[in-house]
GROMACS .gro file of C-alpha atoms in nm:
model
  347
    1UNK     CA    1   5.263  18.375   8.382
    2UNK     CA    2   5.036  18.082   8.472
    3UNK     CA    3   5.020  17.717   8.368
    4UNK     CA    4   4.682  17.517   8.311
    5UNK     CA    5   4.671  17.199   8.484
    6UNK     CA    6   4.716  17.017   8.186
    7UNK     CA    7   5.038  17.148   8.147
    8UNK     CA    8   5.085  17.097   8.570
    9UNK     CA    9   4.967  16.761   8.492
   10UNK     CA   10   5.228  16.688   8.171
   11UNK     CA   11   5.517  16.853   8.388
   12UNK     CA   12   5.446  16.638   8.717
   13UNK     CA   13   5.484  16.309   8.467
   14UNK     CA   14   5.818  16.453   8.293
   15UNK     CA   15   5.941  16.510   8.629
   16UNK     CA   16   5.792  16.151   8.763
   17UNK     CA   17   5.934  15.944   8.516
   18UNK     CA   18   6.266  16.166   8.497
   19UNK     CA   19   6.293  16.063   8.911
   20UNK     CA   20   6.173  15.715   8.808
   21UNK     CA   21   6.446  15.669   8.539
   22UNK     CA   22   6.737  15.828   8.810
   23UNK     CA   23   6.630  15.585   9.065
   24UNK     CA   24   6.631  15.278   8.815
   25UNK     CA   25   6.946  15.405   8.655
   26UNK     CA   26   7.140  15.462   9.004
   27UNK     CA   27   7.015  15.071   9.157
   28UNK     CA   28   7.105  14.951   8.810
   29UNK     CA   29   7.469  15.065   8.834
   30UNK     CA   30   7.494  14.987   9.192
   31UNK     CA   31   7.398  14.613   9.099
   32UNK     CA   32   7.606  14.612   8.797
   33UNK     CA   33   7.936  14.731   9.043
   34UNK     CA   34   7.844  14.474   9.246
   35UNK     CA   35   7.796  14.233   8.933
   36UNK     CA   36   8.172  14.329   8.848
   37UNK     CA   37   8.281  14.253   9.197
   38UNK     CA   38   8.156  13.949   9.211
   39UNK     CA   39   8.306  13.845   8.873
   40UNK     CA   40   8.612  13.982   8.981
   41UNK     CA   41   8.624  13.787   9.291
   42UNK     CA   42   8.486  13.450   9.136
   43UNK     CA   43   8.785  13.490   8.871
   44UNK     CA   44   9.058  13.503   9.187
   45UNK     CA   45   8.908  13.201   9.328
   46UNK     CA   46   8.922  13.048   9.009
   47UNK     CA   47   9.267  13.134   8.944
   48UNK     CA   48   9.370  13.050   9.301
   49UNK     CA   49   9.215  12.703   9.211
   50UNK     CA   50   9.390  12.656   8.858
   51UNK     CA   51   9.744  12.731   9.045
   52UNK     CA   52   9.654  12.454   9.345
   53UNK     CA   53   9.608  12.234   9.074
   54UNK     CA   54   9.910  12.333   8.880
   55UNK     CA   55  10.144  12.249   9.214
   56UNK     CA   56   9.952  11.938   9.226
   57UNK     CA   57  10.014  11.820   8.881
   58UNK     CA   58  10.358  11.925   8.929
   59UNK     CA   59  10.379  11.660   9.280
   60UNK     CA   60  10.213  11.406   9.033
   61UNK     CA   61  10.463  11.434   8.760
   62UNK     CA   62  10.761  11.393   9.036
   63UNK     CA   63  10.558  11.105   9.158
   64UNK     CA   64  10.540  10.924   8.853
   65UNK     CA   65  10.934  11.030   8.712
   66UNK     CA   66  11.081  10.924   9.030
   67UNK     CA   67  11.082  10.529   9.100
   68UNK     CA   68  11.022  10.429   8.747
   69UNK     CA   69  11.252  10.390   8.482
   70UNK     CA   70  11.008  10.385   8.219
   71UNK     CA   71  11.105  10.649   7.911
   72UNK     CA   72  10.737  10.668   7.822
   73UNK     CA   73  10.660  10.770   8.173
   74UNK     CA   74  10.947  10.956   8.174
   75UNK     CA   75  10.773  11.136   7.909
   76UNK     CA   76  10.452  11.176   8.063
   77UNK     CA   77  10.573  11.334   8.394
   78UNK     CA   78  10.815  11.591   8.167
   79UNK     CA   79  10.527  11.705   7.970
   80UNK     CA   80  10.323  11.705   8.278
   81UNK     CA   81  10.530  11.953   8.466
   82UNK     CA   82  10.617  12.153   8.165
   83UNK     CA   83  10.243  12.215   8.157
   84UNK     CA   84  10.202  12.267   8.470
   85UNK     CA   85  10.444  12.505   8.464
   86UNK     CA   86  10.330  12.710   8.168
   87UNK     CA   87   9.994  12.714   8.338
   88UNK     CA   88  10.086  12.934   8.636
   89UNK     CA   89  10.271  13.160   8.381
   90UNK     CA   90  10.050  13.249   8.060
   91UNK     CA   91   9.819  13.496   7.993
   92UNK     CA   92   9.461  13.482   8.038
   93UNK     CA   93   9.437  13.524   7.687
   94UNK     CA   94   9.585  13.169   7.646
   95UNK     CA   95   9.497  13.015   7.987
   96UNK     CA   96   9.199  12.796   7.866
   97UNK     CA   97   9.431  12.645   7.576
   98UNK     CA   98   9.651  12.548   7.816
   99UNK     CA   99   9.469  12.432   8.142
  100UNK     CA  100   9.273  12.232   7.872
  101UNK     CA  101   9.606  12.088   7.775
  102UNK     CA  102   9.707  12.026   8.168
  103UNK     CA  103   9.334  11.858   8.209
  104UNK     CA  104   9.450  11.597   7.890
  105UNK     CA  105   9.797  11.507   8.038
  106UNK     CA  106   9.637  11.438   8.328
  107UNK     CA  107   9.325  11.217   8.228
  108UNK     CA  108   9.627  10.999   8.089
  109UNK     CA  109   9.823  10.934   8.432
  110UNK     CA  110   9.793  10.617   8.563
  111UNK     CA  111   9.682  10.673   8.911
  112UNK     CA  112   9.801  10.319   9.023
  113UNK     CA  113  10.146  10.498   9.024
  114UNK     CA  114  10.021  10.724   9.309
  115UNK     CA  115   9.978  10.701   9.665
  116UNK     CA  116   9.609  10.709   9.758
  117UNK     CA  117   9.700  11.053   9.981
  118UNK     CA  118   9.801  11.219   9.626
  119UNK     CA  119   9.492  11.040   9.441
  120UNK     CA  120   9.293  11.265   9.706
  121UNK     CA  121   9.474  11.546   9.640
  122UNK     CA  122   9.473  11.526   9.320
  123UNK     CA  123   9.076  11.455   9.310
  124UNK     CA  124   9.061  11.757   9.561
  125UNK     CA  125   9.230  12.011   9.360
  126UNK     CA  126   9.034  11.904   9.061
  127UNK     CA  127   8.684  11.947   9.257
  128UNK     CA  128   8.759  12.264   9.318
  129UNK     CA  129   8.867  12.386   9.006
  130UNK     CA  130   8.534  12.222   8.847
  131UNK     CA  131   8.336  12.439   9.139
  132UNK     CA  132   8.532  12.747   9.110
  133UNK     CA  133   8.492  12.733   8.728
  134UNK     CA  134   8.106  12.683   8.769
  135UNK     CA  135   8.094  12.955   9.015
  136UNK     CA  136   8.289  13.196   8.794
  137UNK     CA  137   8.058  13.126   8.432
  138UNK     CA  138   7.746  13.185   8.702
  139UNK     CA  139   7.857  13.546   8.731
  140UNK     CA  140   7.968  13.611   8.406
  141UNK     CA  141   7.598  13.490   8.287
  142UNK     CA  142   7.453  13.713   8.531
  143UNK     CA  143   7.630  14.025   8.484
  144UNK     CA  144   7.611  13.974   8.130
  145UNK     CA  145   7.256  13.925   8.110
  146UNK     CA  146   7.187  14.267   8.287
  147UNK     CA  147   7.477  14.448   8.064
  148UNK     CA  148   7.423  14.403   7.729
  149UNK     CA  149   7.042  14.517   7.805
  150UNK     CA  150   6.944  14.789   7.581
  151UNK     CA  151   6.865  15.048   7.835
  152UNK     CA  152   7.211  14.927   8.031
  153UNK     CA  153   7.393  15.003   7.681
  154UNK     CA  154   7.211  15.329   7.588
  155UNK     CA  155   7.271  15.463   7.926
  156UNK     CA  156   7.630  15.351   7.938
  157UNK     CA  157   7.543  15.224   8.303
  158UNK     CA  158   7.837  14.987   8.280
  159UNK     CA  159   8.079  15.243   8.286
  160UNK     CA  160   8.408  15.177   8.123
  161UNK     CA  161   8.417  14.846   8.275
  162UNK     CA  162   8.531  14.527   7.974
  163UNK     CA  163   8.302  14.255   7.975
  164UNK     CA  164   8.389  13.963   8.189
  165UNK     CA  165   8.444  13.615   7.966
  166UNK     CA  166   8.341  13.261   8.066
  167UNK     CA  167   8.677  13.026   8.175
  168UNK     CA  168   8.576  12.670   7.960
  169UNK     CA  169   8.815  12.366   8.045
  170UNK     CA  170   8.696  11.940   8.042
  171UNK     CA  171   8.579  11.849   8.320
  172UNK     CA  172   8.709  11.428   8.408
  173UNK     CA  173   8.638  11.201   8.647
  174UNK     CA  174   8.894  11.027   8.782
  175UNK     CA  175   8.885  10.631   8.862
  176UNK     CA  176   9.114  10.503   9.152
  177UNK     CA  177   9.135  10.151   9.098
  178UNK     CA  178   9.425  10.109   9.291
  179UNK     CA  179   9.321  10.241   9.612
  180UNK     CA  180   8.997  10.065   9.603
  181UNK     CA  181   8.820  10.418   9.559
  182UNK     CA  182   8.654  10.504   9.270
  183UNK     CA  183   8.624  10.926   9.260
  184UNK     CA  184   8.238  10.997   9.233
  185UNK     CA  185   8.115  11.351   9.037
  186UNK     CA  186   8.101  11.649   9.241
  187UNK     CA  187   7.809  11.634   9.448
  188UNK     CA  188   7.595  11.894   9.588
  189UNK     CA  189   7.485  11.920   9.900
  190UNK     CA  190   7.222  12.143  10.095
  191UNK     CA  191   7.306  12.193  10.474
  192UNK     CA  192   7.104  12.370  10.753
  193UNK     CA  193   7.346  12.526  11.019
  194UNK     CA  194   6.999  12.483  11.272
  195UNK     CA  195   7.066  12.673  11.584
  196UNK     CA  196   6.838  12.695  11.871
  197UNK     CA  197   6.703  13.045  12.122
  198UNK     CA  198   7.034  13.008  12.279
  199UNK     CA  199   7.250  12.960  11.984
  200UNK     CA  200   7.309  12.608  12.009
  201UNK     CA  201   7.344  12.434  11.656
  202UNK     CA  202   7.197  12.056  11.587
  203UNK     CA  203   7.451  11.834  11.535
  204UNK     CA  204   7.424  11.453  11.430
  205UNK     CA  205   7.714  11.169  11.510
  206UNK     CA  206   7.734  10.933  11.222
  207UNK     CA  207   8.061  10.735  11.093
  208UNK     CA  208   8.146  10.568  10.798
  209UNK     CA  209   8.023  10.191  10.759
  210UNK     CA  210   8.380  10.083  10.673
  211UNK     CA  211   8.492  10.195  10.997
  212UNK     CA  212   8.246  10.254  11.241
  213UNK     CA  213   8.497  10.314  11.522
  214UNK     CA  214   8.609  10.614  11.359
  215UNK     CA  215   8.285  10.861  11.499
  216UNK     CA  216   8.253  11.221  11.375
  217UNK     CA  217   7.961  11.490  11.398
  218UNK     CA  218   7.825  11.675  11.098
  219UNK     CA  219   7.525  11.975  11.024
  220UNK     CA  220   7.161  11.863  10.890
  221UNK     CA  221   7.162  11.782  10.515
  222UNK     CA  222   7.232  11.582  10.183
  223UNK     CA  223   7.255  11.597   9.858
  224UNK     CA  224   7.039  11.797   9.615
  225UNK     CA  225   6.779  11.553   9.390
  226UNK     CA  226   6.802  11.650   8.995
  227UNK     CA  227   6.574  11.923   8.921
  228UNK     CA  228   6.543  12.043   9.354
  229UNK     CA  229   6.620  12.370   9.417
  230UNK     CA  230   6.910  12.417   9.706
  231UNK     CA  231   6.650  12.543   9.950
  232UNK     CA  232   6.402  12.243   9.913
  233UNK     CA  233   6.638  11.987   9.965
  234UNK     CA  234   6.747  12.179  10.258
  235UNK     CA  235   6.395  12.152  10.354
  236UNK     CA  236   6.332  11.829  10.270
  237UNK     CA  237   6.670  11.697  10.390
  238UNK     CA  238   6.568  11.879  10.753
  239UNK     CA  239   6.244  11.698  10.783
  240UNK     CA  240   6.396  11.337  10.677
  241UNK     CA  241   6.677  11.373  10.967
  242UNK     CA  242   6.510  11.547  11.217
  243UNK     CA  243   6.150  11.554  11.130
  244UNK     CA  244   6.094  11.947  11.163
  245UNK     CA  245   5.892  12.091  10.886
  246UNK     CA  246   6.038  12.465  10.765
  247UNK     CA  247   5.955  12.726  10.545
  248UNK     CA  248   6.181  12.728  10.258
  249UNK     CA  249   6.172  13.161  10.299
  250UNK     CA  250   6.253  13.143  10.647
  251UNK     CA  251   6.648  13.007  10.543
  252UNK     CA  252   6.893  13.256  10.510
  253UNK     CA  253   7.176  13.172  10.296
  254UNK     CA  254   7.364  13.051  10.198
  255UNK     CA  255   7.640  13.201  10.383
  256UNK     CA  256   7.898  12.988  10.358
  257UNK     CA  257   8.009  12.709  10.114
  258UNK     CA  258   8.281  12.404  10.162
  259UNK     CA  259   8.431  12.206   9.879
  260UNK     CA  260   8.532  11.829  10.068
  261UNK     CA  261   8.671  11.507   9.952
  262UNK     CA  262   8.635  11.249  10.138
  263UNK     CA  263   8.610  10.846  10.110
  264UNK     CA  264   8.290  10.681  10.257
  265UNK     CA  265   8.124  10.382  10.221
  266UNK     CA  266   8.382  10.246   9.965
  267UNK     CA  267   8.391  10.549   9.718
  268UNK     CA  268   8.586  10.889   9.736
  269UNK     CA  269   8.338  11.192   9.737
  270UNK     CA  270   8.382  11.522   9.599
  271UNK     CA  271   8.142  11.764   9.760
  272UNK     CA  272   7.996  12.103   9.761
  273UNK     CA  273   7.828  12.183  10.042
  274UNK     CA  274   7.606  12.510  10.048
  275UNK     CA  275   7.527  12.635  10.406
  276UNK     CA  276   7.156  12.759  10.522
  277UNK     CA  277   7.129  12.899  10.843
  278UNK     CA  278   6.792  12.876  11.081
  279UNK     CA  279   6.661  12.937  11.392
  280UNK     CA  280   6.461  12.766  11.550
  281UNK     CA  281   6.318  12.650  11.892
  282UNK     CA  282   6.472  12.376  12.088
  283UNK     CA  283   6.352  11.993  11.997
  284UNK     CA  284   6.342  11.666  12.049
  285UNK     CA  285   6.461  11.545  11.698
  286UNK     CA  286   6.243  11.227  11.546
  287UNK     CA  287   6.370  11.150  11.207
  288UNK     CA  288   6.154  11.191  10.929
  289UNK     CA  289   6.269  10.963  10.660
  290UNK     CA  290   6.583  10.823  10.724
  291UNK     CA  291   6.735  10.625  10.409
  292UNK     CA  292   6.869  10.256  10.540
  293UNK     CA  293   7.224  10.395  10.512
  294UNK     CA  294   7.165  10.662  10.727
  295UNK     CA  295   7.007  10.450  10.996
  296UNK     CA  296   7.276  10.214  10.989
  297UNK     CA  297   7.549  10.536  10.979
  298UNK     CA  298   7.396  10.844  11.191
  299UNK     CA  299   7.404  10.703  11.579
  300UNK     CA  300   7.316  11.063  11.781
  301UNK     CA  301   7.217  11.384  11.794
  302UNK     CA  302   7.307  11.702  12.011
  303UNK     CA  303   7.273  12.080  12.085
  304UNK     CA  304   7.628  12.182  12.118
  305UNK     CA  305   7.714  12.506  12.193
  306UNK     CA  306   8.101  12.604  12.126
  307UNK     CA  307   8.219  12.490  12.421
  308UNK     CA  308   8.040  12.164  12.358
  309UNK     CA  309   8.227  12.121  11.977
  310UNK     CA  310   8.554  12.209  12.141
  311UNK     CA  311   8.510  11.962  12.358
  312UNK     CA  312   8.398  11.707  12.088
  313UNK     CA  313   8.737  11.761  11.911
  314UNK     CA  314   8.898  11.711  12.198
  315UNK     CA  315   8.800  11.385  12.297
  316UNK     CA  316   8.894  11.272  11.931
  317UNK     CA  317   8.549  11.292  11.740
  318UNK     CA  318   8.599  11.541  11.430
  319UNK     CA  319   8.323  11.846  11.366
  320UNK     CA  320   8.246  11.911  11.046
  321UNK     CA  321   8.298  12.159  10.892
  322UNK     CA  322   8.624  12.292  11.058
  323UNK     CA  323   8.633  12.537  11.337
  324UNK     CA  324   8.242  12.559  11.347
  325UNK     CA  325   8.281  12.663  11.718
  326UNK     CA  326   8.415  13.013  11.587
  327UNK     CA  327   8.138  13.029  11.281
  328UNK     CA  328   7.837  12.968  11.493
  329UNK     CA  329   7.903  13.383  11.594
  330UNK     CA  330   7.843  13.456  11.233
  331UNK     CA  331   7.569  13.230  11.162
  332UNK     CA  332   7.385  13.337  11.472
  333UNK     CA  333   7.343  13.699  11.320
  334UNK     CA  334   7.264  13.538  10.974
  335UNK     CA  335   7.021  13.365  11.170
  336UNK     CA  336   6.868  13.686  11.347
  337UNK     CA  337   6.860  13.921  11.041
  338UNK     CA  338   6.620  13.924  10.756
  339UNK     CA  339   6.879  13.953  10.456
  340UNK     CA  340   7.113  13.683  10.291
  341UNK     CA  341   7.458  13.769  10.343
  342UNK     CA  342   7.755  13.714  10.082
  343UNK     CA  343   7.865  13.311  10.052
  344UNK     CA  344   8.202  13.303  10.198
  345UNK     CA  345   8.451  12.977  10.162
  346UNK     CA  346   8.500  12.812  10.452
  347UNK     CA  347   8.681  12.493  10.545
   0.00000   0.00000   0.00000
């Protein structure tokens, strides 16, 4: 029996785009697993978040019950921990009603009542819930987007796996009259872990303008303009500090991210901080574009190794982020590889 090489021909394409459709189907399912697992693990963080703020609400509620007699407040701080308490135990059917509900009692607390160390707390907890949450609906959208494809639903390539939901609670900002703080939005912020042939990282000294004796040593970066993309303002926030020009491609990252409040310069800042890593030569830093703040604020510059940062700590001036001597191992292979690695949380 022969074929003609028409039919040779028709049988090679069947067969082609029979291999083509395996190998599509296979890296589909592979991304939607890890789609899943990422959902999975932005939910936990979320949760983990919602019950940090429950115990916080909960310190707030004993705060404001305890050295006032006032039955309204009285009130307040009993429906306060009731929520909080009902929020660490419902479903996840009903856990949007009610962290909604937790959210309202606590837009109505007077925050004169507290101390400023629980206002920060407080603001803290709050800033991480809003990131975790934002974190969370960002995987839901994008495994969501590639499973209810058509192909994706024909094929069944999601397996057996329920579709993950988006988490939707008010989001507040919180004014702190009392403590002469007022709590900004969260603010995001694209940093450059730059490190150097021998695995030094560039570090600048700065301090807050309200106390200037109070030194401590942070990573290249800023905040992220509206409408910049996390890489170019790591970019462009490299070249104003240090005046080195790099290739937005060349980052790799981000590999870690840091949720921080912290006062400066009369306000209380809630932060997320995305981490870039880059190698790069060894230079003489010349600052690029330095705001007038950041002149006035940002006093030195360094190549510390981890011996260098433990030493910092030591002598009283505070590294940030924390333990940064023990990350620069994993940011050095970031560094040296070609691929982005999965963000982790770091302190």
């Amino acid at each position: 029996m022969t074929f003609s090489a028409t039919t040779v021909l028709v049988l090679a394409l069947i067969a082609a785009i029979v291999v083509a459709t395996g190998v599509w189907a296979y890296s589909t399912a592979n991304r939607l697993d890890r789609l899943h697992v990422r959902s999975d693990q932005s939910w936990q963080a979320l949760d983990a978040a919602l019950a940090r703020r429950a115990v916080v609400a909960r310190s707030v509620a004993m705060a404001i019950a305890g050295p006032v007699s006032d039955p309204a407040l009285g009130d307040q701080a009993k429906r306060l921990a009731v929520l909080a308490d009902r929020a660490e135990r419902v479903d996840r059917a009903d856990r949007e009603v009610v962290e909604n509900q937790l959210s309202t009692a606590l837009s109505g607390i007077d925050i004169g009542l507290l101390r400023p160390q629980l206002v920060a707390e407080l603001a803290d907890a709050e800033a991480r819930v809003l990131i975790a949450r934002r974190f969370h609906n960002d995987a839901v959208r994008d495994t969501l987007a590639l499973r209810t494809r058509r192909p994706v639903r024909w094929l069944h390539l999601g397996g057996t796996a329920a579709l993950p939901t988006y988490f939707e609670i008010t989001e507040r900002v919180t004014p702190a009259a009392s403590t002469g703080l007022a709590v900004d939005t969260v603010r995001t912020s694209a940093r450059v872990v730059l490190l150097d042939e021998r695995d030094r990282i560039l570090l600048m000294r700065g301090s807050d303008p309200n106390t200037p004796d109070t030194p401590f040593w942070f990573t290249i970066g800023g905040g992220v303009e509206p409408g910049e993309s996390l890489r170019a303002a790591a970019v462009r926030e490299l070249w104003e500090e240090t005046g080195y020009t790099a290739d937005p491609a060349a980052l790799r990252g981000p590999i870690w991210r840091r949720v921080a409040v912290f006062p400066f310069d009369g306000d209380l800042i809630r932060a997320e901080e995305l981490f870039f890593a880059l190698r790069v030569p060894a230079y003489e830093p010349q600052p690029g574009n330095l705001s007038s703040l950041e002149k006035r604020c940002v006093t030195a510059h360094r190549w510390c190794a981890p011996a260098d940062i433990v030493a910092l700590e030591a002598a009283g001036e505070p590294v940030y982020p924390f333990d940064l001597d023990e990350l620069l191992v994993e940011a050095a292979e970031v560094a040296s590889g070609t691929s982005d690695p999965v963000v982790q949380s770091i302190r």
